[in-house]
Short mmCIF file of C-alpha atoms in Angstrom, two decimals:
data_model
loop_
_atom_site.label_atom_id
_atom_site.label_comp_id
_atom_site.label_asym_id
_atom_site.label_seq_id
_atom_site.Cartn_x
_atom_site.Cartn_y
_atom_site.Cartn_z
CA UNK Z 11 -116.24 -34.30 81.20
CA UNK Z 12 -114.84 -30.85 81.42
CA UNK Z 13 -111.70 -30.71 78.88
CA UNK Z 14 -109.58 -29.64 81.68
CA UNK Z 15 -110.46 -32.89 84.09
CA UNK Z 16 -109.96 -34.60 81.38
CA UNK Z 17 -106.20 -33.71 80.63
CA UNK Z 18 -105.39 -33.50 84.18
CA UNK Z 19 -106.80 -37.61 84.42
CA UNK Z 20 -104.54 -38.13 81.87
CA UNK Z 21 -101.59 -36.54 82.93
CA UNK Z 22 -101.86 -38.59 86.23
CA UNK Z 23 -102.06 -41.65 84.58
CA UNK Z 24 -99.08 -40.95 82.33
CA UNK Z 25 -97.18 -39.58 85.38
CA UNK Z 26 -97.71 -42.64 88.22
CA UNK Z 27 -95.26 -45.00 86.43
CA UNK Z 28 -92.41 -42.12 86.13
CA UNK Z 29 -92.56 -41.48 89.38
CA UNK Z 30 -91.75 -45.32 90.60
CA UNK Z 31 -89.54 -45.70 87.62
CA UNK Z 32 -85.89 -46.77 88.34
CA UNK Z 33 -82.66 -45.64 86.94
CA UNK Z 34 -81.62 -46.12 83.54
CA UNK Z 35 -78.64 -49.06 84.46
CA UNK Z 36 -76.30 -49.99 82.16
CA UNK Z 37 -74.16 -53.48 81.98
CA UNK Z 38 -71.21 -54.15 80.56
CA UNK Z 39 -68.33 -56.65 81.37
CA UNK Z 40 -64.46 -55.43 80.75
CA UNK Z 41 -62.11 -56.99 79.01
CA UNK Z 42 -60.78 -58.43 82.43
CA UNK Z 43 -63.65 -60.24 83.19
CA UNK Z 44 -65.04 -58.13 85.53
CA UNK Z 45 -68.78 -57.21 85.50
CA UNK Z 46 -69.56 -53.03 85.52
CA UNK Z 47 -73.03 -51.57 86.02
CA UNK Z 48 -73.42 -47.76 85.29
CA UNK Z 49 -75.88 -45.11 85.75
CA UNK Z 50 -75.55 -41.89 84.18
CA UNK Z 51 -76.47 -38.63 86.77
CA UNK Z 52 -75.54 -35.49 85.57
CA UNK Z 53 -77.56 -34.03 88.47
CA UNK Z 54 -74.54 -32.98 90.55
CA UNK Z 55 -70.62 -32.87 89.55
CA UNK Z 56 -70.32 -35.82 91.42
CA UNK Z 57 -68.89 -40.00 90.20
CA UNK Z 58 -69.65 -42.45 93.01
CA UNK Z 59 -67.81 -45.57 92.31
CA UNK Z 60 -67.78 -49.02 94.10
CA UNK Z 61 -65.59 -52.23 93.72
CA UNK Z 62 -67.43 -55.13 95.47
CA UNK Z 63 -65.23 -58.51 96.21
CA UNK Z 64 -66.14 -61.71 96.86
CA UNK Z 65 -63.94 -61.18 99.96
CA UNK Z 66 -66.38 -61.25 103.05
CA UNK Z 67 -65.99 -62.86 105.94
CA UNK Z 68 -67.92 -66.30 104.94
CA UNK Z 69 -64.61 -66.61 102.40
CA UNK Z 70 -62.43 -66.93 105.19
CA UNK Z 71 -60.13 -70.03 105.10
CA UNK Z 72 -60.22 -72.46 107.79
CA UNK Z 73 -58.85 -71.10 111.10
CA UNK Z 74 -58.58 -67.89 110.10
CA UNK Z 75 -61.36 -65.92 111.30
CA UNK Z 76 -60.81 -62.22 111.28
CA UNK Z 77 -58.60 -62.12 107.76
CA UNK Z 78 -61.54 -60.51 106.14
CA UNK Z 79 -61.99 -57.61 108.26
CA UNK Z 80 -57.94 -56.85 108.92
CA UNK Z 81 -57.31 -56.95 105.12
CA UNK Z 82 -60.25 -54.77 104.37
CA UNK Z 83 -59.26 -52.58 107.00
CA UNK Z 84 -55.54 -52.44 105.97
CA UNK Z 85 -55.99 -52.51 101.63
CA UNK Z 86 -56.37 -49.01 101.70
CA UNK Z 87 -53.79 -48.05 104.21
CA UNK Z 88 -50.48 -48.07 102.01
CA UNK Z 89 -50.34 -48.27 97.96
CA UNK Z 90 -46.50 -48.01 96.25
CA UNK Z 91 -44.98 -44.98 96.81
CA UNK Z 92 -47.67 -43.81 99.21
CA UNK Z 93 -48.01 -44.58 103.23
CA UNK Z 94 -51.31 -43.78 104.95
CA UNK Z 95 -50.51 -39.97 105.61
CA UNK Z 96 -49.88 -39.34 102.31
CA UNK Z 97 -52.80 -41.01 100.87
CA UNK Z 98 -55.54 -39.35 103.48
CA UNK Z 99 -53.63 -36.14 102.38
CA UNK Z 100 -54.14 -36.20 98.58
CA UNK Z 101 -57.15 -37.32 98.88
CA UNK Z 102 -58.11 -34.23 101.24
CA UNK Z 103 -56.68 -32.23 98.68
CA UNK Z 104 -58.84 -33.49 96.27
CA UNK Z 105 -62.21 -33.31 98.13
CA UNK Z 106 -62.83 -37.32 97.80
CA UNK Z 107 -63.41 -40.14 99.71
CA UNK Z 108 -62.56 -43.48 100.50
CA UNK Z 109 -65.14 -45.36 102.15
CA UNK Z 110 -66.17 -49.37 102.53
CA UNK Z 111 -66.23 -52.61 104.59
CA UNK Z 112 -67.26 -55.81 104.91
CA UNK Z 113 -70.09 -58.02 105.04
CA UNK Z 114 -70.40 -61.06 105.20
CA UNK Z 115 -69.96 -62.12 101.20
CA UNK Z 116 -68.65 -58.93 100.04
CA UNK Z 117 -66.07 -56.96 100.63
CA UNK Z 118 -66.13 -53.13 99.48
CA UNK Z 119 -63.75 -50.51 98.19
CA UNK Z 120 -65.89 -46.93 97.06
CA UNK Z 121 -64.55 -43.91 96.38
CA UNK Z 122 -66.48 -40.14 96.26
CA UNK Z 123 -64.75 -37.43 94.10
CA UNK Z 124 -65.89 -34.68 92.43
CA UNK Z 125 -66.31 -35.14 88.45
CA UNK Z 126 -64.46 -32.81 87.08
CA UNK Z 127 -61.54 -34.02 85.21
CA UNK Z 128 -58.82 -32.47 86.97
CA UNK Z 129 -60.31 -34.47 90.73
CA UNK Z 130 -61.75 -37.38 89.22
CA UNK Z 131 -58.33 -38.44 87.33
CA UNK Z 132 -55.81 -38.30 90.21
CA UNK Z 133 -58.31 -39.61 92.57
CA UNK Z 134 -59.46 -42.39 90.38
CA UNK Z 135 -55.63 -42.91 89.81
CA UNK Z 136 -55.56 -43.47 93.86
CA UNK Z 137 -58.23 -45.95 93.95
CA UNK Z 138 -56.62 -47.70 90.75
CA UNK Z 139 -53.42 -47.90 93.11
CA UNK Z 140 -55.44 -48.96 96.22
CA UNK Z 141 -56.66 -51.76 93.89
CA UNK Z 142 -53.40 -52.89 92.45
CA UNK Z 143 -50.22 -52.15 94.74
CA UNK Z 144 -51.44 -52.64 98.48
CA UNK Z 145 -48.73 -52.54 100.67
CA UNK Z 146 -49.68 -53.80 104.18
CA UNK Z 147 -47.22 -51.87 106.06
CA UNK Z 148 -45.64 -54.45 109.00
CA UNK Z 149 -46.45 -51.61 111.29
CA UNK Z 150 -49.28 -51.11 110.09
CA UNK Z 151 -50.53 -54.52 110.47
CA UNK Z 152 -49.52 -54.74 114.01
CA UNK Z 153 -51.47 -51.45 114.67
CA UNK Z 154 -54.62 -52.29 112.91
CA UNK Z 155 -54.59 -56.17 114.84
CA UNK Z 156 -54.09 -55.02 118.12
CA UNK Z 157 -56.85 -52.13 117.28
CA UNK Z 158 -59.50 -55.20 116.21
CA UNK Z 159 -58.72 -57.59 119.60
CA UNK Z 160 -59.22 -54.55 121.25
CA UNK Z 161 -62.60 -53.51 119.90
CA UNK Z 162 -63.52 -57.51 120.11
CA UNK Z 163 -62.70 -57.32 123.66
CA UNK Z 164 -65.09 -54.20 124.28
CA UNK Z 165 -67.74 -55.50 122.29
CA UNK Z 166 -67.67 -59.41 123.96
CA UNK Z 167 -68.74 -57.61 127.24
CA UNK Z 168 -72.22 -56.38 126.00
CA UNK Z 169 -74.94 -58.39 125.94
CA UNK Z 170 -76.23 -57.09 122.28
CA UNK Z 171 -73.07 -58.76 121.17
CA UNK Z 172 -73.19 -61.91 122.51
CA UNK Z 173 -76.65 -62.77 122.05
CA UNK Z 174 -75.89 -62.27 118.11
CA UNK Z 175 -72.97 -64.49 118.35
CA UNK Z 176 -74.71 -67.13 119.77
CA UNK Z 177 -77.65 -66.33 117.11
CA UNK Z 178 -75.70 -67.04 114.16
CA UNK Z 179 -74.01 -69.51 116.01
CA UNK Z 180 -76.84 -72.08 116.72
CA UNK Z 181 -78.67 -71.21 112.94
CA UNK Z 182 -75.32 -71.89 110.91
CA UNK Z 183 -73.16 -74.37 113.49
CA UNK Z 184 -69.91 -74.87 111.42
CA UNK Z 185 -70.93 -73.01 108.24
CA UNK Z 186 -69.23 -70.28 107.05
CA UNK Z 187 -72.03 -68.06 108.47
CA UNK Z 188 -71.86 -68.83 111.53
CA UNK Z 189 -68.32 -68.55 112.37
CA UNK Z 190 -66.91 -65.04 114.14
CA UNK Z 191 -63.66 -63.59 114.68
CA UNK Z 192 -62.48 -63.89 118.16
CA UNK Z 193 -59.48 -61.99 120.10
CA UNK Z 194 -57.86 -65.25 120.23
CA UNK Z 195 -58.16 -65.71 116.37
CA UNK Z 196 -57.26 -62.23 115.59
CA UNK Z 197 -54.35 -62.65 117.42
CA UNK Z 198 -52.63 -65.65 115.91
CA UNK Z 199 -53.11 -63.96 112.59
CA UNK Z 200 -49.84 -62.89 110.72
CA UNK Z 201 -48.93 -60.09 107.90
CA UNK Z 202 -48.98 -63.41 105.45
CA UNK Z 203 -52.40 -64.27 105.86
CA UNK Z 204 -53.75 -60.91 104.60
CA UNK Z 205 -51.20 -61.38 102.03
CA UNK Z 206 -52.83 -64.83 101.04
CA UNK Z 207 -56.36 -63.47 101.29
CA UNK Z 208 -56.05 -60.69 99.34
CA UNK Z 209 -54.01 -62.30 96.45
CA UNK Z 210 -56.75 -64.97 96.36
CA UNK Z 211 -59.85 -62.94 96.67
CA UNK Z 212 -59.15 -59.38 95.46
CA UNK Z 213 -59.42 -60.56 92.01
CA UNK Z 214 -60.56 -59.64 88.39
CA UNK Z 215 -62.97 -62.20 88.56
CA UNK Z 216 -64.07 -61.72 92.20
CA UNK Z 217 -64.71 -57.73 91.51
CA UNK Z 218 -68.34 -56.30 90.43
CA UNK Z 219 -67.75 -52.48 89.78
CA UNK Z 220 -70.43 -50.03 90.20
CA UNK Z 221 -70.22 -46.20 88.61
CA UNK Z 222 -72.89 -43.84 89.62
CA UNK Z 223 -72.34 -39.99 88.48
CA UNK Z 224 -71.58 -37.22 85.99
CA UNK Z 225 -69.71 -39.36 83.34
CA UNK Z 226 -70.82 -40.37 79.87
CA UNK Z 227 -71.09 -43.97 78.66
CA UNK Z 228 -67.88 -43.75 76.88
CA UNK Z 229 -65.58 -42.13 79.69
CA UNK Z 230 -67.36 -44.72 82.16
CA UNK Z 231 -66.17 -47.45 79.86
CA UNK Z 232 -62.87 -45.81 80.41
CA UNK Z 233 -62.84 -45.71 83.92
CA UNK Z 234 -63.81 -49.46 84.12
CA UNK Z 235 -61.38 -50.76 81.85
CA UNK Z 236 -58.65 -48.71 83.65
CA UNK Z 237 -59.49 -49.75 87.12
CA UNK Z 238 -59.81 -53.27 86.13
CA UNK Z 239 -56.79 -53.74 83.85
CA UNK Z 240 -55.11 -53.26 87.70
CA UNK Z 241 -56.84 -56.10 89.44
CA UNK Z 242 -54.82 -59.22 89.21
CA UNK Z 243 -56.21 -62.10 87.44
CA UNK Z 244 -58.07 -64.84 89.80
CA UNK Z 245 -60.41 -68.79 89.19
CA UNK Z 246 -64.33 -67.51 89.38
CA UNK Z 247 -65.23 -67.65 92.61
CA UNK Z 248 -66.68 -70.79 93.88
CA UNK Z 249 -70.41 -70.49 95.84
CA UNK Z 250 -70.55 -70.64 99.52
CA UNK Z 251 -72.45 -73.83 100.88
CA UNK Z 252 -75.98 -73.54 101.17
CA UNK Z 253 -76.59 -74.06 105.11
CA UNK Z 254 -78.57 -77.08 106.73
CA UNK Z 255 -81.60 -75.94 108.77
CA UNK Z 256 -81.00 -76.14 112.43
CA UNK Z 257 -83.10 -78.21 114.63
CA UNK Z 258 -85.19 -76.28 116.98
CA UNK Z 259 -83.16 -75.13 119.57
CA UNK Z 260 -83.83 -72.34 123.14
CA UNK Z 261 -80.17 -71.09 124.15
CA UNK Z 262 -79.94 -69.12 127.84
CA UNK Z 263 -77.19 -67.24 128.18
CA UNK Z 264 -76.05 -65.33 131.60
CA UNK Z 265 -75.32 -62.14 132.01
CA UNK Z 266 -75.51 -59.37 134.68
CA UNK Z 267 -77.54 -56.63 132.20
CA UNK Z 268 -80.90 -55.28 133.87
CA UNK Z 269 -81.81 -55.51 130.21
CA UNK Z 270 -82.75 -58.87 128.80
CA UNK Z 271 -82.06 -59.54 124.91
CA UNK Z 272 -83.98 -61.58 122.65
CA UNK Z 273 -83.83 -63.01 119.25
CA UNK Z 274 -85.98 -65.40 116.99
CA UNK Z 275 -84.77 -66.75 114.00
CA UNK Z 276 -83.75 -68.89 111.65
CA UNK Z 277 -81.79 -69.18 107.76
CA UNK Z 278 -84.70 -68.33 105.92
CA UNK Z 279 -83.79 -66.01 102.51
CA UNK Z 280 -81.17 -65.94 99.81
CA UNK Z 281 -80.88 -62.92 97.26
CA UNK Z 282 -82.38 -63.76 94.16
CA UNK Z 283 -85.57 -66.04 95.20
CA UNK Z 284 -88.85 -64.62 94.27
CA UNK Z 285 -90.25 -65.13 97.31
CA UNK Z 286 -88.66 -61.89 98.30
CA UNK Z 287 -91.65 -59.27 97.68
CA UNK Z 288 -94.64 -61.13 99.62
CA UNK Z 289 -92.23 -61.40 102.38
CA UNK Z 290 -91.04 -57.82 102.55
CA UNK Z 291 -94.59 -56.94 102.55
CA UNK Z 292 -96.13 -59.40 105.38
CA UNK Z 293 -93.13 -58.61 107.28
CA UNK Z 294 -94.23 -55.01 107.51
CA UNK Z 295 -97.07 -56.08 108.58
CA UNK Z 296 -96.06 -58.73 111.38
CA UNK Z 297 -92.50 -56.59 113.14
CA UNK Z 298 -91.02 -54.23 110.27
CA UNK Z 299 -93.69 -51.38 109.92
CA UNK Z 300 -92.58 -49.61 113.70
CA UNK Z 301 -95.27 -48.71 115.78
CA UNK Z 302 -97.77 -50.49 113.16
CA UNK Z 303 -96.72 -53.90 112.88
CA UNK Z 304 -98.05 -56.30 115.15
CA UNK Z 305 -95.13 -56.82 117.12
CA UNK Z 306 -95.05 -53.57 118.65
CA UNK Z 307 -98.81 -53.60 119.01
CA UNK Z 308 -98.76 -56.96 121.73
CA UNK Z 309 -95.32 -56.07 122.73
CA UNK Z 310 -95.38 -52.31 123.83
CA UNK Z 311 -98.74 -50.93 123.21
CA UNK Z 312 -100.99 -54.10 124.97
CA UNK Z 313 -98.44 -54.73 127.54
CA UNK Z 314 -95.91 -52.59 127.94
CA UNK Z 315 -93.39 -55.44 127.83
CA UNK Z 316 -90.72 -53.59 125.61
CA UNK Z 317 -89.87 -50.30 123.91
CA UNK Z 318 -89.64 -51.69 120.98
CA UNK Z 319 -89.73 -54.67 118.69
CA UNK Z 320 -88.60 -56.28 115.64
CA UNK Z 321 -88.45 -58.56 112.98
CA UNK Z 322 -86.75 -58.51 109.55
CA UNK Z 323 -85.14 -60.85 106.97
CA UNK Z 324 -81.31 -60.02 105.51
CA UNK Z 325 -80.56 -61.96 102.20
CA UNK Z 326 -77.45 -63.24 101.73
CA UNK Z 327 -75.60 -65.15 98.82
CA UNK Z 328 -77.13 -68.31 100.16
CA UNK Z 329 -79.87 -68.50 103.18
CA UNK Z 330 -79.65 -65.69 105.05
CA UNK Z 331 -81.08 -65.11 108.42
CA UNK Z 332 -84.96 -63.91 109.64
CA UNK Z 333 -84.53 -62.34 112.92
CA UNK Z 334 -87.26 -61.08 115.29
CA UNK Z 335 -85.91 -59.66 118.84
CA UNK Z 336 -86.55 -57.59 121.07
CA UNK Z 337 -85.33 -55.92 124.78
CA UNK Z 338 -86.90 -56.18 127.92
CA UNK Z 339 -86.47 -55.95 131.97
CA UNK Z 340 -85.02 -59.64 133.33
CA UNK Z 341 -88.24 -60.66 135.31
CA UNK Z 342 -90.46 -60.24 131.80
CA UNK Z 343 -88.09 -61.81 129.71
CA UNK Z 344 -90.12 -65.29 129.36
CA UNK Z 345 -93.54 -63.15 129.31
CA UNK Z 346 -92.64 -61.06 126.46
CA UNK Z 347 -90.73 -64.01 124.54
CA UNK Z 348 -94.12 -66.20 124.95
CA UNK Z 349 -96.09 -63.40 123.53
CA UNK Z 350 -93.52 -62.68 120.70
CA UNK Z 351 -93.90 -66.36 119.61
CA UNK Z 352 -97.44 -66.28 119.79
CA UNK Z 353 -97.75 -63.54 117.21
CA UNK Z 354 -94.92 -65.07 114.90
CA UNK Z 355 -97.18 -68.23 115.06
CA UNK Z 356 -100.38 -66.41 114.65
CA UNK Z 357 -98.97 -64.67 111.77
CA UNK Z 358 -97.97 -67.81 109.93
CA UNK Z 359 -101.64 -69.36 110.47
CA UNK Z 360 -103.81 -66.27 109.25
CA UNK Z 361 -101.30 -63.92 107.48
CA UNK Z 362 -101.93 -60.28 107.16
CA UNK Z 363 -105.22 -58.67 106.89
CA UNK Z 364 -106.42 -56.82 103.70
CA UNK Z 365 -106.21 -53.60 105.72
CA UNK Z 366 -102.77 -54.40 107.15
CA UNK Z 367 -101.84 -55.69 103.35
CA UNK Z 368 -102.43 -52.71 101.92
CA UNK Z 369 -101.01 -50.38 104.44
CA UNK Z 370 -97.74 -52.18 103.69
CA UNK Z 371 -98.19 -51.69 99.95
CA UNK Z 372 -98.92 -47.86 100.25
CA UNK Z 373 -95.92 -47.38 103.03
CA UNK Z 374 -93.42 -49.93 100.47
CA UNK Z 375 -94.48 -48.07 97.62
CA UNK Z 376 -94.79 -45.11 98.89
CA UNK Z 377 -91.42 -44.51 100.06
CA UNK Z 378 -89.73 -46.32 97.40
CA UNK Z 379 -88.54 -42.98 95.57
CA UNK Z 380 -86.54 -42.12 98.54
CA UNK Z 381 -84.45 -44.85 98.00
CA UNK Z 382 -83.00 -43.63 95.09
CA UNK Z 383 -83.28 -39.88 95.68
CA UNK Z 384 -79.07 -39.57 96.01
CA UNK Z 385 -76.26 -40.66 94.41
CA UNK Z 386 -74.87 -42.41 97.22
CA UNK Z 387 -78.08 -44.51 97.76
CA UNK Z 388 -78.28 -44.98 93.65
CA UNK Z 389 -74.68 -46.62 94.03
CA UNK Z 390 -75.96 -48.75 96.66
CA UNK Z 391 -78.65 -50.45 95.35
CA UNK Z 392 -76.83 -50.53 92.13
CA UNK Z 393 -74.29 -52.54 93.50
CA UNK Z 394 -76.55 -55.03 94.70
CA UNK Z 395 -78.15 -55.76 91.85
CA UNK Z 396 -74.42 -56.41 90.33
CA UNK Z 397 -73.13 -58.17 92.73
CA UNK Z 398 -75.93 -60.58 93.41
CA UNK Z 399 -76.40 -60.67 90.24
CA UNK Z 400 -80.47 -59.47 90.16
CA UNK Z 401 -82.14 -58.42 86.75
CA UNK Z 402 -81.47 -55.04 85.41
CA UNK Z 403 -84.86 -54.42 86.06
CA UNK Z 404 -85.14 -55.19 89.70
CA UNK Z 405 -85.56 -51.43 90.57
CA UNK Z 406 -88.15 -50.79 87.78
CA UNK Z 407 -90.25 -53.61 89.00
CA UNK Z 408 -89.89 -52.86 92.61
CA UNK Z 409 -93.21 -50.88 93.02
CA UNK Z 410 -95.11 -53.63 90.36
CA UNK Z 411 -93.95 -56.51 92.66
CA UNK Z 412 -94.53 -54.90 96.22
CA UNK Z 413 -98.29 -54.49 94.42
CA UNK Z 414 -99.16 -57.56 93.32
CA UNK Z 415 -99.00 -59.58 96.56
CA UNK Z 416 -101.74 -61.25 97.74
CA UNK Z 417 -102.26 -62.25 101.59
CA UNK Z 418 -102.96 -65.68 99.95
CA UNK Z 419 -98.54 -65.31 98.66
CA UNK Z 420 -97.58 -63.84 101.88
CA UNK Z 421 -99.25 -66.39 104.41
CA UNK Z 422 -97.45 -69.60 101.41
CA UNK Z 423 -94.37 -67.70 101.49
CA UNK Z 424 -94.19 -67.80 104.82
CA UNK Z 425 -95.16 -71.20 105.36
CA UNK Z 426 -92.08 -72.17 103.54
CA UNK Z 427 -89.57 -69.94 104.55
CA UNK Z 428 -90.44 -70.23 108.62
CA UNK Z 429 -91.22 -73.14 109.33
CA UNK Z 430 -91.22 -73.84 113.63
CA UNK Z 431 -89.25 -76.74 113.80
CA UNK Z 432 -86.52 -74.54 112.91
CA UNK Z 433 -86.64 -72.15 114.97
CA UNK Z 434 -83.46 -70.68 117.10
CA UNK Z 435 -84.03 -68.96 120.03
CA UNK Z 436 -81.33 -67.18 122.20
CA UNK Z 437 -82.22 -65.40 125.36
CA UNK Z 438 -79.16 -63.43 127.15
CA UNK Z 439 -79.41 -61.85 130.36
CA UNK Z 440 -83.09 -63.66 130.99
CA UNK Z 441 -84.01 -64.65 134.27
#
């Protein structure tokens, strides 16, 4: 072989792994009890940092749907010695960020600042203050509750809405999963119940941070210990319940929308289970891979039924939901559901092909750099891994697991994660 084939062959075998490699993560726990990942990016003067809580809506306490949200949406919103104005202003001054939310077992506090030391320090000082000495303003309260009934009100007229609500509703009944703030609920809250919630959940031991940026190991270590030493100290947080299967159930749901909306489903995934990788792959395959997967093949391109069509499964702490759905006009509503169950069926009896599996495989892998090409989506999957607790190598192993499914794994996975006489099905606007 000619010596310069040869080194080039060699180079590309040395290079493929590199180029799927993960970040370097670091893990550490503080002396508060609180778990820290860390990865070290000197690439731009930039330190991404996230606080996750156990402090999502499925921790709610009885009867008090909406507490999540309000006290996630108010934590930030007054510190000691600051009001609202005051705080948006520094941090304007500063060039950083606040950002963050909630899900449904996390919720999220991240801040963006530039690494230098004279930003990072005062702004990390801010988020050290938003972690410690939330106010809840009275008037701010009242604000920020009659601001949620209102968007609740807006959103409970559109039939997107309401066909999820009843969605979770019939997979999860009573569990914490299934339950949804309401205007009603929102309304009988109080200042004292954010009070309660946060004492209880915004804890030490409820708090994974995350630290993505231009900081050494040693001045992370700092940063961790310093916003930690401010959360108050908390009992580990208990699990949520892992959720009975439903029966089988069709749910029809009125609605004067020209569109119909339709969803297929059941609790099928929890973080963690190894299962994971042949079903992100077959799922490609049967509703995630756009204009590819097989859903939008029958759906749209055979019979013009819908625009477009999907499925996907969303881990959660415990079983979280797979959903396929889809949009169409009233009068084909029971058409195009009938042929979206027939290729969720046919899909569980014969799998994938080899030419579908690999397509899969090469678009997975393929685009799996892109996940990880910014800070911001670094921090993301970062905290994931930390707060679900995943192995330090989940990122690293990514591309090796997406490549070692078989059609023989995704067609057993399958089997056991969707099985029919679970299924929930939720029609709204349908004739």
């Amino acid at each position: 072989m000619n010596p310069c084939k040869l080194l080039i062959c060699v180079c590309l075998v040395v290079a493929i792994p590199l180029v799927h490699a993960g970040p370097k993560i670091e893990r550490w726990q503080t002396t508060s009890g609180t778990g820290i990942l860390f990865v070290e990016n000197h690439s731009l003067p930039i330190l991404d940092v996230q606080v996750d809580f156990a402090a999502g809506t499925a921790h709610e306490f009885e009867g008090k749907a909406g507490v999540a949200s309000l006290t996630r949406a108010l934590v930030d919103l007054g510190v000691a010695g600051m009001d609202e104005m005051q705080i948006a202003s520094r941090m304007a001054d500063l060039g950083a960020r606040l950002s963050g939310g909630v899900e449904m077992d996390r919720a999220t506090i991240a801040l963006r600042t530039l690494s230098m030391t004279d930003k990072r320090g005062p702004a990390l000082d801010m988020l050290r203050a938003i972690l410690s000495t939330p106010q809840f303003p009275a008037a701010v309260f009242d604000r920020e509750q009659a601001r949620s009934i209102a968007t609740l009100k807006e959103a409970l007229t559109r039939p997107e809405t309401i066909a999820s609500r009843a969605f979770w509703a019939a997979m999860y009944g009573a569990h914490p999963y299934g339950r949804h703030a309401t205007p009603e609920s929102v309304a009988a809250l109080v200042r004292a119940d954010v009070i309660a919630f946060h004492a209880a959940n915004y804890t030490a031991q409820r708090a994974r941070v995350t630290i993505v940026g231009d900081l050494s190991r040693d001045e992370a270590e700092s940063v961790a210990e310093t916003l930690t030493a401010a959360l108050p100290s908390g009992p580990v947080p208990t699990e949520i319940a892992v959720p009975a299967l439903p029966a089988a159930v069709e749910r029809r749901i009125d609605h004067p929308a020209v569109q119909a909306h339709l969803l297929v489903g059941l609790p099928a995934l929890k973080r963690g289970d190894p299962d994971f990788f042949p079903l992100a792959v077959g799922n490609y395959s049967l509703g995630g891979g756009g204009f590819v997967s097989r859903l939008m093949k029958e759906v749209r391109d055979k019979r013009g039924l819908a625009y477009s069509a999907h499925s996907y499964f969303m881990p959660l702490q415990q079983l979280g939901p797979f959903q396929m759905g889809l949009q169409t006009k009233k009068t084909q509503a029971d058409d195009a559901l009938k042929v979206a169950r027939e290729v969720l069926a046919g899909f569980l009896e014969h799998g994938p092909t080899e030419t579908e599996l690999q397509a899969a495989k090469q678009n997975l892998i393929g685009s799996f750099p892109l996940r990880l090409d910014s800070n911001r989506k670094l921090l993301e999957n970062v905290a994931m891994i930390g707060f679900y607790g995943l192995p330090i190598d989940y990122l690293d192993r990514y591309p090796e697991n997406i490549e070692k499914v078989t059609t023989a794994d995704i067609k057993a996975a399958f089997a056991r994660h969707l099985r029919p006489e679970h299924w929930v099905t939720v029609v709204v606007a349908g004739e």
